[in-house]
mmCIF file of C-alpha atoms in Angstrom:
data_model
loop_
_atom_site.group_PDB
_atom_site.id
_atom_site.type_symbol
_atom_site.label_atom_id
_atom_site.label_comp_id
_atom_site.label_asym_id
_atom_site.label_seq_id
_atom_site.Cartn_x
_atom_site.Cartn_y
_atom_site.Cartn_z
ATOM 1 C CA UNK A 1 -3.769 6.710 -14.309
ATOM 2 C CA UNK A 2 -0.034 5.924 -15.159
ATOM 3 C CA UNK A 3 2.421 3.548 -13.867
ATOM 4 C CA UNK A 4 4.080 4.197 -10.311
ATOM 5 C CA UNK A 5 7.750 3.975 -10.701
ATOM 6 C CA UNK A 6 10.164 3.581 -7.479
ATOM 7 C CA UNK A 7 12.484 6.283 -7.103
ATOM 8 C CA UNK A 8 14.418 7.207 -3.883
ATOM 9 C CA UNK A 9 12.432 9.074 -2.261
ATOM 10 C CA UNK A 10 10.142 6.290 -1.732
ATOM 11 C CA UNK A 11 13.369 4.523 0.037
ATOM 12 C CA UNK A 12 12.874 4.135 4.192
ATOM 13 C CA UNK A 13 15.693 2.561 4.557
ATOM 14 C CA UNK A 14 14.926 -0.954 5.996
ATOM 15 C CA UNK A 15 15.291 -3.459 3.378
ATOM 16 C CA UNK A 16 12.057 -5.669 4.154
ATOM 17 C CA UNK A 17 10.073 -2.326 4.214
ATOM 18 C CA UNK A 18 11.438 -0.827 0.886
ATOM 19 C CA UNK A 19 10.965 -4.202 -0.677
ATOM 20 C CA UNK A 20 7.094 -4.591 0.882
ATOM 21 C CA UNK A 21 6.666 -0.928 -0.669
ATOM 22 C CA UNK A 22 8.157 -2.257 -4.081
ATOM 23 C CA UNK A 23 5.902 -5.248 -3.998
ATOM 24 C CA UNK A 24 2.785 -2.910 -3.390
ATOM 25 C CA UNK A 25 3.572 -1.274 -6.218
ATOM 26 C CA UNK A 26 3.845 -3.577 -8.568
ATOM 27 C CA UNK A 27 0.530 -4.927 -7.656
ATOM 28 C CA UNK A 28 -0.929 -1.402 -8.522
ATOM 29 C CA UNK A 29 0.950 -1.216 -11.922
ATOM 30 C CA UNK A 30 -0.983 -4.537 -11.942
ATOM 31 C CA UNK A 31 -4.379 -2.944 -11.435
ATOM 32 C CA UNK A 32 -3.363 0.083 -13.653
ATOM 33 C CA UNK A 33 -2.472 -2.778 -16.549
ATOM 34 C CA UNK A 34 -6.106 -4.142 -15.890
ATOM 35 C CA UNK A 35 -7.698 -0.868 -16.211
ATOM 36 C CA UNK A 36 -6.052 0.364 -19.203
ATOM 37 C CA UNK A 37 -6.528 -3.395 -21.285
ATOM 38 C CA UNK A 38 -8.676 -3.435 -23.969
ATOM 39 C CA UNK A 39 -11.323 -5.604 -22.580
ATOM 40 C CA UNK A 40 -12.371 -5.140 -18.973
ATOM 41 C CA UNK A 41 -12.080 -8.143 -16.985
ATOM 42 C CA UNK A 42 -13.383 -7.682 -13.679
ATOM 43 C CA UNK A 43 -12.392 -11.347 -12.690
ATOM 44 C CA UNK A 44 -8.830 -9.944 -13.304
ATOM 45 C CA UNK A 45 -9.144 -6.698 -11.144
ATOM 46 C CA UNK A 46 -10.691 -9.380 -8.481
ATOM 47 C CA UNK A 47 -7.739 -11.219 -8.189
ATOM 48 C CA UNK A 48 -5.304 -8.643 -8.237
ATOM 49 C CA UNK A 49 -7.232 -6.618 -5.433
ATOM 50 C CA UNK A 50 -7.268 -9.743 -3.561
ATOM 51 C CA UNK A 51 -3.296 -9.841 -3.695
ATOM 52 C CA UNK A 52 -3.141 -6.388 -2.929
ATOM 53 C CA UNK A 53 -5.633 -6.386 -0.120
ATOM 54 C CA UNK A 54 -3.499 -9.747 1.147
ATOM 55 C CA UNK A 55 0.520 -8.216 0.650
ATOM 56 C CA UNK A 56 -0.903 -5.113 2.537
ATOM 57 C CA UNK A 57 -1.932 -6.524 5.698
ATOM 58 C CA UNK A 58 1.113 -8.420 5.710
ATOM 59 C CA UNK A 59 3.347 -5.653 5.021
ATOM 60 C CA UNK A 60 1.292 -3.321 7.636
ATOM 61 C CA UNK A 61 2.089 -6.122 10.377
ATOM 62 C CA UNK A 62 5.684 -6.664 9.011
ATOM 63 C CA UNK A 63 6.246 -2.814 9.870
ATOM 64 C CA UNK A 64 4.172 -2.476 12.860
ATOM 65 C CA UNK A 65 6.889 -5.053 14.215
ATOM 66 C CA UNK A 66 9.731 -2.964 12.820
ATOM 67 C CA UNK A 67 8.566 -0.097 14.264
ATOM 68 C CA UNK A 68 7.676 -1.869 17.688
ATOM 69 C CA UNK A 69 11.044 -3.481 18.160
ATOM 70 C CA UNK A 70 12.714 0.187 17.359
ATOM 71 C CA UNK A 71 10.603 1.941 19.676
ATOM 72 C CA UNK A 72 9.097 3.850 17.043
ATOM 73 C CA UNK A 73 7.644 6.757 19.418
ATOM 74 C CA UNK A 74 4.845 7.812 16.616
ATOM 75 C CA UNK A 75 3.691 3.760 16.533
ATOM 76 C CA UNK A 76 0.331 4.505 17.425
ATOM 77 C CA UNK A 77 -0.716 7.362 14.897
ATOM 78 C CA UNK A 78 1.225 5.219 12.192
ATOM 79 C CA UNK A 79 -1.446 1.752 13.168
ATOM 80 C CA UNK A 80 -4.286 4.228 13.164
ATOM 81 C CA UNK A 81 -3.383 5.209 9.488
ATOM 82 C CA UNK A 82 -3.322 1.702 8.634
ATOM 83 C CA UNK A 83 -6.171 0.790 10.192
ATOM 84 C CA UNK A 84 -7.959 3.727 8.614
ATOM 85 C CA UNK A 85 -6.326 2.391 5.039
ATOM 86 C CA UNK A 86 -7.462 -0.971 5.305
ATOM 87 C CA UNK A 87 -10.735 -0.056 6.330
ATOM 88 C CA UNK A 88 -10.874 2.043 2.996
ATOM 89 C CA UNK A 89 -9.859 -0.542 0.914
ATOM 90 C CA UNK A 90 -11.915 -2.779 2.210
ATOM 91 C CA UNK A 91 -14.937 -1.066 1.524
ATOM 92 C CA UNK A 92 -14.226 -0.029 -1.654
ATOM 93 C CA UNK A 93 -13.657 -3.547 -2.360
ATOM 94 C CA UNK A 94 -16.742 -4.878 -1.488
ATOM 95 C CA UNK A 95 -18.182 -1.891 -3.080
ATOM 96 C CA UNK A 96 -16.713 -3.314 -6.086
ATOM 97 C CA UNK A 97 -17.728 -6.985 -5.639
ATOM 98 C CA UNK A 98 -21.333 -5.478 -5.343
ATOM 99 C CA UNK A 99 -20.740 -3.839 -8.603
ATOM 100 C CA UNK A 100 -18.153 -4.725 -10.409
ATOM 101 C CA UNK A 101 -17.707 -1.388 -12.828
ATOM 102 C CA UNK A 102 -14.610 -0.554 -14.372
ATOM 103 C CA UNK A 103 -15.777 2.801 -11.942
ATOM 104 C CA UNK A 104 -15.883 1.291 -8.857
ATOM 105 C CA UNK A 105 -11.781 -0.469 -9.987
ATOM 106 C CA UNK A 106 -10.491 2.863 -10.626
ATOM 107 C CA UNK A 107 -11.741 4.264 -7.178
ATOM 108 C CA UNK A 108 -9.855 1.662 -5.792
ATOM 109 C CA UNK A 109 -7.014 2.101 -7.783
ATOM 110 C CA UNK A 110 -6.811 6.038 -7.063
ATOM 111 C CA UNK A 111 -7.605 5.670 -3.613
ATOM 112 C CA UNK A 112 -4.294 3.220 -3.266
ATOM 113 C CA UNK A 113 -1.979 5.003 -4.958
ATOM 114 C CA UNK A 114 -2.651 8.054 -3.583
ATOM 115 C CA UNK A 115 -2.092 6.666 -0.243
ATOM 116 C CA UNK A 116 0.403 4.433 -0.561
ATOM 117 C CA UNK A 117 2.585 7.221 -2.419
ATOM 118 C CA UNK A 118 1.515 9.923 0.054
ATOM 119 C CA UNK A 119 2.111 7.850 3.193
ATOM 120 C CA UNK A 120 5.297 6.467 2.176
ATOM 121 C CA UNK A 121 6.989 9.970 1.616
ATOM 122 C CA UNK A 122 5.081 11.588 4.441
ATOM 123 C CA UNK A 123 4.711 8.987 6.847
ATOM 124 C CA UNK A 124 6.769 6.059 6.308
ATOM 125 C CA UNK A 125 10.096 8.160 5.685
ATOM 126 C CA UNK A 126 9.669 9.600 9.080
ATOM 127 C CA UNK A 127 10.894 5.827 10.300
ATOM 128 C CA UNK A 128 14.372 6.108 8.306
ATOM 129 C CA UNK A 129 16.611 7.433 11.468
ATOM 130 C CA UNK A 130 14.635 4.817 13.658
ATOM 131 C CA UNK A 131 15.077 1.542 11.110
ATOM 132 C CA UNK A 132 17.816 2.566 8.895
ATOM 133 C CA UNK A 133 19.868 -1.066 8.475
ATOM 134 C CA UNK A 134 17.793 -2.415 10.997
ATOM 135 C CA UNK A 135 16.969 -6.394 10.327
ATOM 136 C CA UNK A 136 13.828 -8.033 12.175
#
């Protein structure tokens, strides 16, 4: 695992978007931070996966707006990815609070950042002509 670092090609364009994307990733260098620490506290991981489970929906209905208001003409294929994200995440997450394994943190953890880096770049970037400088 290694810290995520923003660069721009992570950039969309839309300044709440970019700066829900920049928030999500700090709450993964978070995680990342946990799992690497000497001593694993899974009380920590709880709370940040909480955070990140929390800033995620948020952001996803932050964008979903965005996206409505511009007309987005891919809108529904983008909410079924989400849906299909936080669905993920969710179990994975209880899956942890079942067990709560250093294991079952880094699934979680790999699982996100995959995602989140993947979708951005192939998904979310796909939005910049629609939301470039656009303020809602």
């Amino acid at each position: 695992m290694g810290v995520i670092t923003w660069r721009r090609q992570l950039s969309v364009g839309q300044p709440s978007i970019d700066e829900d994307h920049k928030h999500l990733i700090e709450y993964l260098n978070e995680l990342d931070a946990a799992l690497n620490a000497r001593s694993f506290m899974p009380v920590r991981v709880a709370k940040i996966l909480m955070k990140l489970l929390e800033y995620t929906q948020q952001h996803f209905a932050r964008e979903e707006k965005i996206m409505q208001a511009v007309h987005y003409p891919k809108f529904e294929e983008h909410v079924r990815q989400h849906h299909e994200a936080v669905r993920t995440l969710s179990e994975l997450s209880a899956v942890f609070t079942r067990d709560p394994t250093h294991q079952n943190a880094e699934r979680i953890y790999t699982f996100t950042a995959d995602w989140l880096v993947h979708h951005i770049i192939m998904q979310d970037t796909q939005l910049t002509p629609y939301v470039r400088g656009v303020w809602v």
